[in-house]
mmCIF file of C-alpha atoms in Angstrom:
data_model
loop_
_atom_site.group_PDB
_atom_site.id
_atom_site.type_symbol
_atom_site.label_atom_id
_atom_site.label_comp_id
_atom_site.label_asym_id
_atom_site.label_seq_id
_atom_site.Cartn_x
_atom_site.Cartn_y
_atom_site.Cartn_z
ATOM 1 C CA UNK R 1 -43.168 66.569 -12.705
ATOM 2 C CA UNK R 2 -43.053 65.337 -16.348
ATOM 3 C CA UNK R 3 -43.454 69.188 -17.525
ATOM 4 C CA UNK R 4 -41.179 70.259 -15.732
ATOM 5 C CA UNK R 5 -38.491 67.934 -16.996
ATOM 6 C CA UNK R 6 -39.545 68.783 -20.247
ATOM 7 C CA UNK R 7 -39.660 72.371 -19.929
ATOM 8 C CA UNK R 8 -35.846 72.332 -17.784
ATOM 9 C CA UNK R 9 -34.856 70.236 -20.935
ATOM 10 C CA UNK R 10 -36.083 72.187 -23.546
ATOM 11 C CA UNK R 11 -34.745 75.413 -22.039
ATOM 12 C CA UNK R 12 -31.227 74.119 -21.481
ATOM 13 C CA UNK R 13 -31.150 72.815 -25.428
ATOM 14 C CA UNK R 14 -32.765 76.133 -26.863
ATOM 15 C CA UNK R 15 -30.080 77.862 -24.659
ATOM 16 C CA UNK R 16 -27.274 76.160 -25.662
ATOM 17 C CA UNK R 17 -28.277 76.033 -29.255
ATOM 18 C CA UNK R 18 -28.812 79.888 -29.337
ATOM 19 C CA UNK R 19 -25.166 80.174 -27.805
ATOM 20 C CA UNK R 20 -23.825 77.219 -30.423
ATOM 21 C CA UNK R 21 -25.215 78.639 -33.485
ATOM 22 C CA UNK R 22 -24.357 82.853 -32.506
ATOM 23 C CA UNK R 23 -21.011 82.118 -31.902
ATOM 24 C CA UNK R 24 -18.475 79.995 -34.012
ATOM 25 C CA UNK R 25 -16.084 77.434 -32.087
ATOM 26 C CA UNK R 26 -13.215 78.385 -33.622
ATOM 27 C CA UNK R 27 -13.903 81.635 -32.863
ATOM 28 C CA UNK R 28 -14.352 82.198 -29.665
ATOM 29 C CA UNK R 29 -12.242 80.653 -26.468
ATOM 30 C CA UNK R 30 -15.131 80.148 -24.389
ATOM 31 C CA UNK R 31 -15.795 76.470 -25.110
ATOM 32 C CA UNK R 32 -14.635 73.683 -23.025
ATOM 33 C CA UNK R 33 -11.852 72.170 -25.178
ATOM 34 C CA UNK R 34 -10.953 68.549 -25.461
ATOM 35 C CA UNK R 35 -8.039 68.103 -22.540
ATOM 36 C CA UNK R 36 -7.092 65.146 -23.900
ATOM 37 C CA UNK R 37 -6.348 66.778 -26.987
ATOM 38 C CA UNK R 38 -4.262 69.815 -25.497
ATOM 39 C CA UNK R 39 -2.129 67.491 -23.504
ATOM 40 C CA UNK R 40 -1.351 64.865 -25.975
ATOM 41 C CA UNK R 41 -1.891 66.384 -29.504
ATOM 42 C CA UNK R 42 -4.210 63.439 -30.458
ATOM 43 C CA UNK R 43 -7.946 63.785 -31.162
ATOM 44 C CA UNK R 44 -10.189 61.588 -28.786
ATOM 45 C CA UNK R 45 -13.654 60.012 -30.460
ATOM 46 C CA UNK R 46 -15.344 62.680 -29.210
ATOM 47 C CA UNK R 47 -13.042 65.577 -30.831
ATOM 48 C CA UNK R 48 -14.910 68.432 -33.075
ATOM 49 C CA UNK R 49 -18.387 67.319 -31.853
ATOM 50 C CA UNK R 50 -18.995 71.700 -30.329
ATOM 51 C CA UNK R 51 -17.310 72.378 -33.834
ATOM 52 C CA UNK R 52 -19.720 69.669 -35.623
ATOM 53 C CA UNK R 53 -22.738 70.901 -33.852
ATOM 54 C CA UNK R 54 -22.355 74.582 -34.296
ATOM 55 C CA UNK R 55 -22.053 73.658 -38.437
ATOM 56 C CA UNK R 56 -25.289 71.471 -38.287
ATOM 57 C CA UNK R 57 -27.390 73.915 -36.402
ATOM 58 C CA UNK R 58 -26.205 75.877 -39.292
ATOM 59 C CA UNK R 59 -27.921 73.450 -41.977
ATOM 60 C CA UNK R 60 -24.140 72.762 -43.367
ATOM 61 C CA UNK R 61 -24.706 68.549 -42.789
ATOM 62 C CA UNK R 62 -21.285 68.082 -44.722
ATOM 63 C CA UNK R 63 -19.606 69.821 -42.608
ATOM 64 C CA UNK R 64 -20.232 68.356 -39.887
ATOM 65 C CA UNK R 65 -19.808 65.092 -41.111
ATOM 66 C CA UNK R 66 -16.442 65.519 -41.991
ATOM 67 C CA UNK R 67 -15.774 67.199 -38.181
ATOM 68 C CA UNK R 68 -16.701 64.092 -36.312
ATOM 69 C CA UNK R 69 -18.816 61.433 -38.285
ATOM 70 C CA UNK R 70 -19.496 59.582 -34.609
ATOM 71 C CA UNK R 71 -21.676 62.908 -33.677
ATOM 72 C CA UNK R 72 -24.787 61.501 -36.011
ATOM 73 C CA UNK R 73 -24.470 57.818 -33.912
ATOM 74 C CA UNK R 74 -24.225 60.054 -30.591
ATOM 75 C CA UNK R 75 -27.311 62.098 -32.049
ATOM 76 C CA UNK R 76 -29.634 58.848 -33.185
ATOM 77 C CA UNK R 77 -28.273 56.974 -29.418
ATOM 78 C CA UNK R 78 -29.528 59.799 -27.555
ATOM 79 C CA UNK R 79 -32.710 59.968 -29.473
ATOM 80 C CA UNK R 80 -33.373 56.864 -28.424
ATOM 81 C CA UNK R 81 -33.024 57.325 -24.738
ATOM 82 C CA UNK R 82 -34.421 61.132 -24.862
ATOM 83 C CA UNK R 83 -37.858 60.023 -23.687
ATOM 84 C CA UNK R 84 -37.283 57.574 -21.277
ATOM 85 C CA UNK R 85 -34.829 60.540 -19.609
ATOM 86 C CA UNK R 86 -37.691 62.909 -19.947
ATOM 87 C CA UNK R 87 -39.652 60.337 -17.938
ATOM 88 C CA UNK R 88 -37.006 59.656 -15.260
ATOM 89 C CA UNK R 89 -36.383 56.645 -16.249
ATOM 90 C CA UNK R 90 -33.327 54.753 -17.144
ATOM 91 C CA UNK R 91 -33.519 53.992 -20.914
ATOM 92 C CA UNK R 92 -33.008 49.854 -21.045
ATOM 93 C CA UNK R 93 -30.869 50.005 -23.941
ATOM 94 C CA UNK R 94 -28.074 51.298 -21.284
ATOM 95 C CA UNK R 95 -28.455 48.023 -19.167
ATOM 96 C CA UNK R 96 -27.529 45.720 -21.806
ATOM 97 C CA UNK R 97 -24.165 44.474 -22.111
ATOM 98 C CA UNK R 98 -24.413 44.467 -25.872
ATOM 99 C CA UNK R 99 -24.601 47.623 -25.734
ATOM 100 C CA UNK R 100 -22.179 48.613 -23.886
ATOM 101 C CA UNK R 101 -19.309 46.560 -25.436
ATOM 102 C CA UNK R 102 -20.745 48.218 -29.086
ATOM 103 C CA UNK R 103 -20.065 51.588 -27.375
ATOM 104 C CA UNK R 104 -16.558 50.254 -26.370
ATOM 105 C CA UNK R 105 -15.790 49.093 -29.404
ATOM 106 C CA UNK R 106 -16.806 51.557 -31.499
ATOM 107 C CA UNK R 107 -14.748 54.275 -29.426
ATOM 108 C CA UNK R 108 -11.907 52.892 -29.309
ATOM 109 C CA UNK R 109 -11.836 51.869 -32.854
ATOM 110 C CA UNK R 110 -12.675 54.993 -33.759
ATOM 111 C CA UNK R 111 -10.246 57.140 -31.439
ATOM 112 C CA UNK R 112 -7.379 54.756 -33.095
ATOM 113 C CA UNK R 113 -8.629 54.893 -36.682
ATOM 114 C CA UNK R 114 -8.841 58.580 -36.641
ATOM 115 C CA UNK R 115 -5.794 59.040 -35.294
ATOM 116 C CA UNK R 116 -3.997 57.473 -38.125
ATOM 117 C CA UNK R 117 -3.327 57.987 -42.273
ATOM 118 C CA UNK R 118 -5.903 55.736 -42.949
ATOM 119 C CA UNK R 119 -8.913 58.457 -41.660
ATOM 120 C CA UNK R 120 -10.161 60.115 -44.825
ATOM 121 C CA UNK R 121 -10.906 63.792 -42.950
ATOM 122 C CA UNK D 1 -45.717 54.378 -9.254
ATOM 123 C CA UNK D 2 -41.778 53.229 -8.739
ATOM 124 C CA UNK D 3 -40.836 49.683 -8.739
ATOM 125 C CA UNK D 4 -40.638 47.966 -4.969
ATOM 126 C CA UNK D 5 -37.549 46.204 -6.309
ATOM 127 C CA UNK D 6 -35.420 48.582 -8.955
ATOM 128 C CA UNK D 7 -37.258 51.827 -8.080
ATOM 129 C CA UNK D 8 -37.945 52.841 -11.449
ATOM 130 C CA UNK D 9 -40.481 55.128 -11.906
ATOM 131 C CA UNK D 10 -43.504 52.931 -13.545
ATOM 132 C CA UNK D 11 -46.888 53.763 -15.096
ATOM 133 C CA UNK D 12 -49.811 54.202 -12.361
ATOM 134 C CA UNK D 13 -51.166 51.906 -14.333
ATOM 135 C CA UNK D 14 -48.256 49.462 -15.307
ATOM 136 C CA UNK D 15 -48.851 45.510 -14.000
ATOM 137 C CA UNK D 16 -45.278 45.348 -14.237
ATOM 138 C CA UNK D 17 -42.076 47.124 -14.136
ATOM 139 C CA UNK D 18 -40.796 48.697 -17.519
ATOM 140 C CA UNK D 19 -37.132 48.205 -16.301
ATOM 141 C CA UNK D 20 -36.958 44.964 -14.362
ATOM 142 C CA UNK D 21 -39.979 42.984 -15.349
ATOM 143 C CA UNK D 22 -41.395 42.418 -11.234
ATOM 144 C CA UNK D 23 -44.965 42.472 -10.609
ATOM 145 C CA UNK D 24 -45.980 45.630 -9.605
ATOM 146 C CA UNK D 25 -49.238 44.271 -8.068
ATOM 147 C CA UNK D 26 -50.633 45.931 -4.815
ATOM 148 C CA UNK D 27 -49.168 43.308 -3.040
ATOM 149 C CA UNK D 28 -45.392 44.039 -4.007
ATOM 150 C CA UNK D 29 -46.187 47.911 -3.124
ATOM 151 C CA UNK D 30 -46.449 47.534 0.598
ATOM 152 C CA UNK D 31 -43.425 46.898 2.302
ATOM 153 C CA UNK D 32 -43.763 43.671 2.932
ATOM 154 C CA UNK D 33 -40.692 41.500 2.402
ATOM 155 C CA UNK D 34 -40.422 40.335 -1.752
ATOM 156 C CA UNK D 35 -41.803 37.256 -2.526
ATOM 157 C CA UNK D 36 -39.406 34.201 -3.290
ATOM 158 C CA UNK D 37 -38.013 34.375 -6.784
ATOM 159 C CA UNK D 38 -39.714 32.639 -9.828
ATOM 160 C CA UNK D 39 -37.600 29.289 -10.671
ATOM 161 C CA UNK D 40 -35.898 30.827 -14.052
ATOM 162 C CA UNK D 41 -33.924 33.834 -11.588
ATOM 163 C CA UNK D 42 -31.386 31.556 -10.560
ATOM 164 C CA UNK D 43 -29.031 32.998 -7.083
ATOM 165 C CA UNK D 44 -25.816 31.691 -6.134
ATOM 166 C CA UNK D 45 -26.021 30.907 -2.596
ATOM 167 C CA UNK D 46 -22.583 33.021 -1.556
ATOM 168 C CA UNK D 47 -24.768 36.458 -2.214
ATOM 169 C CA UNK D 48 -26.891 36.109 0.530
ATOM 170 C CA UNK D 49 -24.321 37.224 2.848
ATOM 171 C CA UNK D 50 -22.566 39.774 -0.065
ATOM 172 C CA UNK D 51 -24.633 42.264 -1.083
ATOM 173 C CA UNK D 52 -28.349 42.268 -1.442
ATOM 174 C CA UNK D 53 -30.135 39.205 -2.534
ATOM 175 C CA UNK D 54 -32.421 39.153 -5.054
ATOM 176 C CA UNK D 55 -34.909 42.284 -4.967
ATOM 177 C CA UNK D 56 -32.340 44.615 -3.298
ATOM 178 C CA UNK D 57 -32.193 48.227 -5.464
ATOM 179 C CA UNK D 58 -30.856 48.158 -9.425
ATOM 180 C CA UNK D 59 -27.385 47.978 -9.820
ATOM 181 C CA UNK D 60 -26.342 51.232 -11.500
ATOM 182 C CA UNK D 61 -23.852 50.416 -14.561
ATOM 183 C CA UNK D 62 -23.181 54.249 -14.468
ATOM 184 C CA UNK D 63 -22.864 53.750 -18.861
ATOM 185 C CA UNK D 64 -23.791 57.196 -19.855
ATOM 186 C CA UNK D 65 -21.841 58.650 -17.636
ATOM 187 C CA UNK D 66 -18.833 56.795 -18.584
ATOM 188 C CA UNK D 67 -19.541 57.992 -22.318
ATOM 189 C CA UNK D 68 -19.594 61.409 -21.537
ATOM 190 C CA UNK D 69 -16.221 61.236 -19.519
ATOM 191 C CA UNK D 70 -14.773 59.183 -22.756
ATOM 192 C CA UNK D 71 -16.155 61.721 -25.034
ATOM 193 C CA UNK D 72 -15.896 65.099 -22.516
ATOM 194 C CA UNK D 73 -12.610 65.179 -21.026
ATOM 195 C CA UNK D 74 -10.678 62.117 -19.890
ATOM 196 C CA UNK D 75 -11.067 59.041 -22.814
ATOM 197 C CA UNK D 76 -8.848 56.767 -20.887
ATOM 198 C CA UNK D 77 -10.779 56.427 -17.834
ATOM 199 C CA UNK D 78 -13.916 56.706 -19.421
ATOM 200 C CA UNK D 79 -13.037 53.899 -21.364
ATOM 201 C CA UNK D 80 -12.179 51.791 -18.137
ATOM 202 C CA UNK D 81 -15.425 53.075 -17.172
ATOM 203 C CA UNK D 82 -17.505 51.874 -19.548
ATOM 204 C CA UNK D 83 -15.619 47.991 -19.669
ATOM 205 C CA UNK D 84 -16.735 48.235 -16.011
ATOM 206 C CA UNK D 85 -19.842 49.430 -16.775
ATOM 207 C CA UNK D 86 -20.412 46.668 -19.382
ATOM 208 C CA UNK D 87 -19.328 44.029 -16.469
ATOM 209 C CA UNK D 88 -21.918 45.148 -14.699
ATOM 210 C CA UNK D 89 -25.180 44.022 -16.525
ATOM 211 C CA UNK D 90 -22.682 40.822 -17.957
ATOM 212 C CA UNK D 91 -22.551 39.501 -14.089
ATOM 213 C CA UNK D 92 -25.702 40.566 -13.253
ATOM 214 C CA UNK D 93 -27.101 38.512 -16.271
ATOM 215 C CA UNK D 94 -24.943 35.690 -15.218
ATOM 216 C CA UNK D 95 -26.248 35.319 -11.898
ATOM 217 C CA UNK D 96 -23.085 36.996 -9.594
ATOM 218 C CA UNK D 97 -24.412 40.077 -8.314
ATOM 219 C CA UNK D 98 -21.686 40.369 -5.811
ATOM 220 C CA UNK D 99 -19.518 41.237 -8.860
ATOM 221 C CA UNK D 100 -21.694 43.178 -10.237
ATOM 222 C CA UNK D 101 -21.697 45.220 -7.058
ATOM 223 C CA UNK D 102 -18.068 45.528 -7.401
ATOM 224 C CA UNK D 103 -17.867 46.413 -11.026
ATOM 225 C CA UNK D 104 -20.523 48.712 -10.427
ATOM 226 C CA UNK D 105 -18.404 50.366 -7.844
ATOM 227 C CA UNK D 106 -15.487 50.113 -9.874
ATOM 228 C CA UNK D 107 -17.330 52.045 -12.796
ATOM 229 C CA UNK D 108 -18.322 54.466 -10.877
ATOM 230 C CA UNK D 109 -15.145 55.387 -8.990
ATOM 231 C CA UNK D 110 -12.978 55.696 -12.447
ATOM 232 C CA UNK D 111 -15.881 58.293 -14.358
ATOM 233 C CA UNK D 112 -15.884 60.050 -10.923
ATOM 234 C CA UNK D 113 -11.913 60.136 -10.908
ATOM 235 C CA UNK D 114 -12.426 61.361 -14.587
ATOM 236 C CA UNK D 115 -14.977 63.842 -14.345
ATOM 237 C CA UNK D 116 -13.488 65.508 -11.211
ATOM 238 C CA UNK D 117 -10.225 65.709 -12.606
ATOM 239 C CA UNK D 118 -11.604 66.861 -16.223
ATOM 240 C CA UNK D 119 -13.309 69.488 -14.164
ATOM 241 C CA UNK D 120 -9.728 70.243 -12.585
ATOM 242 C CA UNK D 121 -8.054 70.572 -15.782
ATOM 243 C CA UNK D 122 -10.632 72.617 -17.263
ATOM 244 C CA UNK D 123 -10.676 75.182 -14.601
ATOM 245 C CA UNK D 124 -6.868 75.599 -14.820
ATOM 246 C CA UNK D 125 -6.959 75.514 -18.733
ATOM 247 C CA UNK D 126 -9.718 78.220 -18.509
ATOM 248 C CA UNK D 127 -7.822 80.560 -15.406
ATOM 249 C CA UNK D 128 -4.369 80.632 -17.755
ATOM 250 C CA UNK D 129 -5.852 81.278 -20.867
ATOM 251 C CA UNK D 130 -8.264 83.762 -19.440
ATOM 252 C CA UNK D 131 -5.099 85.127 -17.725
ATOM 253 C CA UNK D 132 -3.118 85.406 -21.070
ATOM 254 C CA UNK D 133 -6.346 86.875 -22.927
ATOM 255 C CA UNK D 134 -6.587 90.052 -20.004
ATOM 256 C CA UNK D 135 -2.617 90.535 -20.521
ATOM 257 C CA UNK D 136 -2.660 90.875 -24.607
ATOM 258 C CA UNK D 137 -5.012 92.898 -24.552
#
């Protein structure tokens, strides 16, 4: 049961990494975009992040950095719950309400501050 | 083994629960009604008629699936999701699990409203620009 979990895992991420790193974001139409984005013209926190990803399988850190900076919290939050997922269990980070007023805050300060002048990318 | 009172999946081995703390002892596995709770679990009296009392299933906060709503397709309601989602493990902490009940619900109704319609836009998104894409070429 724990294999398998692993193994449906691993396939989906080598899968969609193959598919990530062959073919370029902007390039190709295939990719979910951000709906938020095409009805409103503003970029939501989670904007760039196939664009981001697709750089950084590509070693190009920078890059994706300057896409969407919120990508490398997303990456080191899901490390932390990766194996308690693999197990089937609910990580207990996601139960605490400090936690989940951090992620609240730090979206929606984010989705504002990137939306204005101040954002440096 | 799961957890007679959360149902998380535990350690065969595991005295007690990873996610909720509850003796797992041989005891708690049957399905024997749960023992009376230790002194520092306080209850209010009004949820023994709303809701399960203490040992009923966890309440799911539905958090990760708010995120990826927020982050996926529809940040508004994602956002409500996940101050719902927060409320949650707040009341439960607090003792109300009535309203924790009802924020759980709440949570998950606006990420469902936001993934389904996410899923709606994307599909119509996809169909006209897949439509315009056949035509230029």
């Amino acid at each position: 049961m724990k294999y398998k979990r692993l193994l449906g895992f691993a396939v989906v991420a080598a899968a969609g990494a193959w598919v990530l790193y062959n073919f370029a974001p902007t390039a190709y139409g295939f990719y979910p975009p951000c709906m938020f984005r095409k009805m409103t013209g503003l970029e939501c926190p989670g904007c760039g992040t196939t664009r981001a990803l697709h750089h950084l399988l590509h070693g190009r850190v920078d890059e994706a950095f300057r896409l969407n900076p919120m990508l490398f919290v997303l990456i080191v939050v899901a490390l932390f719950a990766l194996p308690s997922f693999l197990r089937g269990r609910h990580p207990e980070f996601l139960m605490k309400p400090w936690f989940a007023w951090s992620a609240f805050v730090v979206l929606v300060s984010y989705w504002i501050v990137r939306n204005t002048p101040i954002y440096p990318f | 083994m799961n957890c007679p009172y959360c149902g998380t999946s535990n350690l065969d081995n595991a005295s007690v629960c990873a996610n909720c703390g509850r003796s797992l002892s041989a005891q708690a596995s049957s399905y024997t009604p749960p023992p009376p709770p230790p002194s520092d679990f306080t209850q209010p009296s009004s949820s023994a008629s709303s809701g399960p009392a203490y040992g009923g299933p966890a309440i799911p906060n539905y958090l990760w699936q708010s995120i990826v709503v927020a982050l996926c397709c529809c940040l508004p309601l994602g956002i409500v999701s996940i101050i719902f989602a927060a409320q949650v493990n707040q009341k439960l902490a607090a003792g109300d699990v009535a309203g924790a009940m009802e924020a759980s619900k709440k949570a998950k109704l606006f990420a469902l409203i936001g993934f389904i319609g996410g899923l709606v836009l994307m599909i119509i998104w996809f169909a006209v620009s897949g439509a315009a894409f056949l035509q230029n070429r």
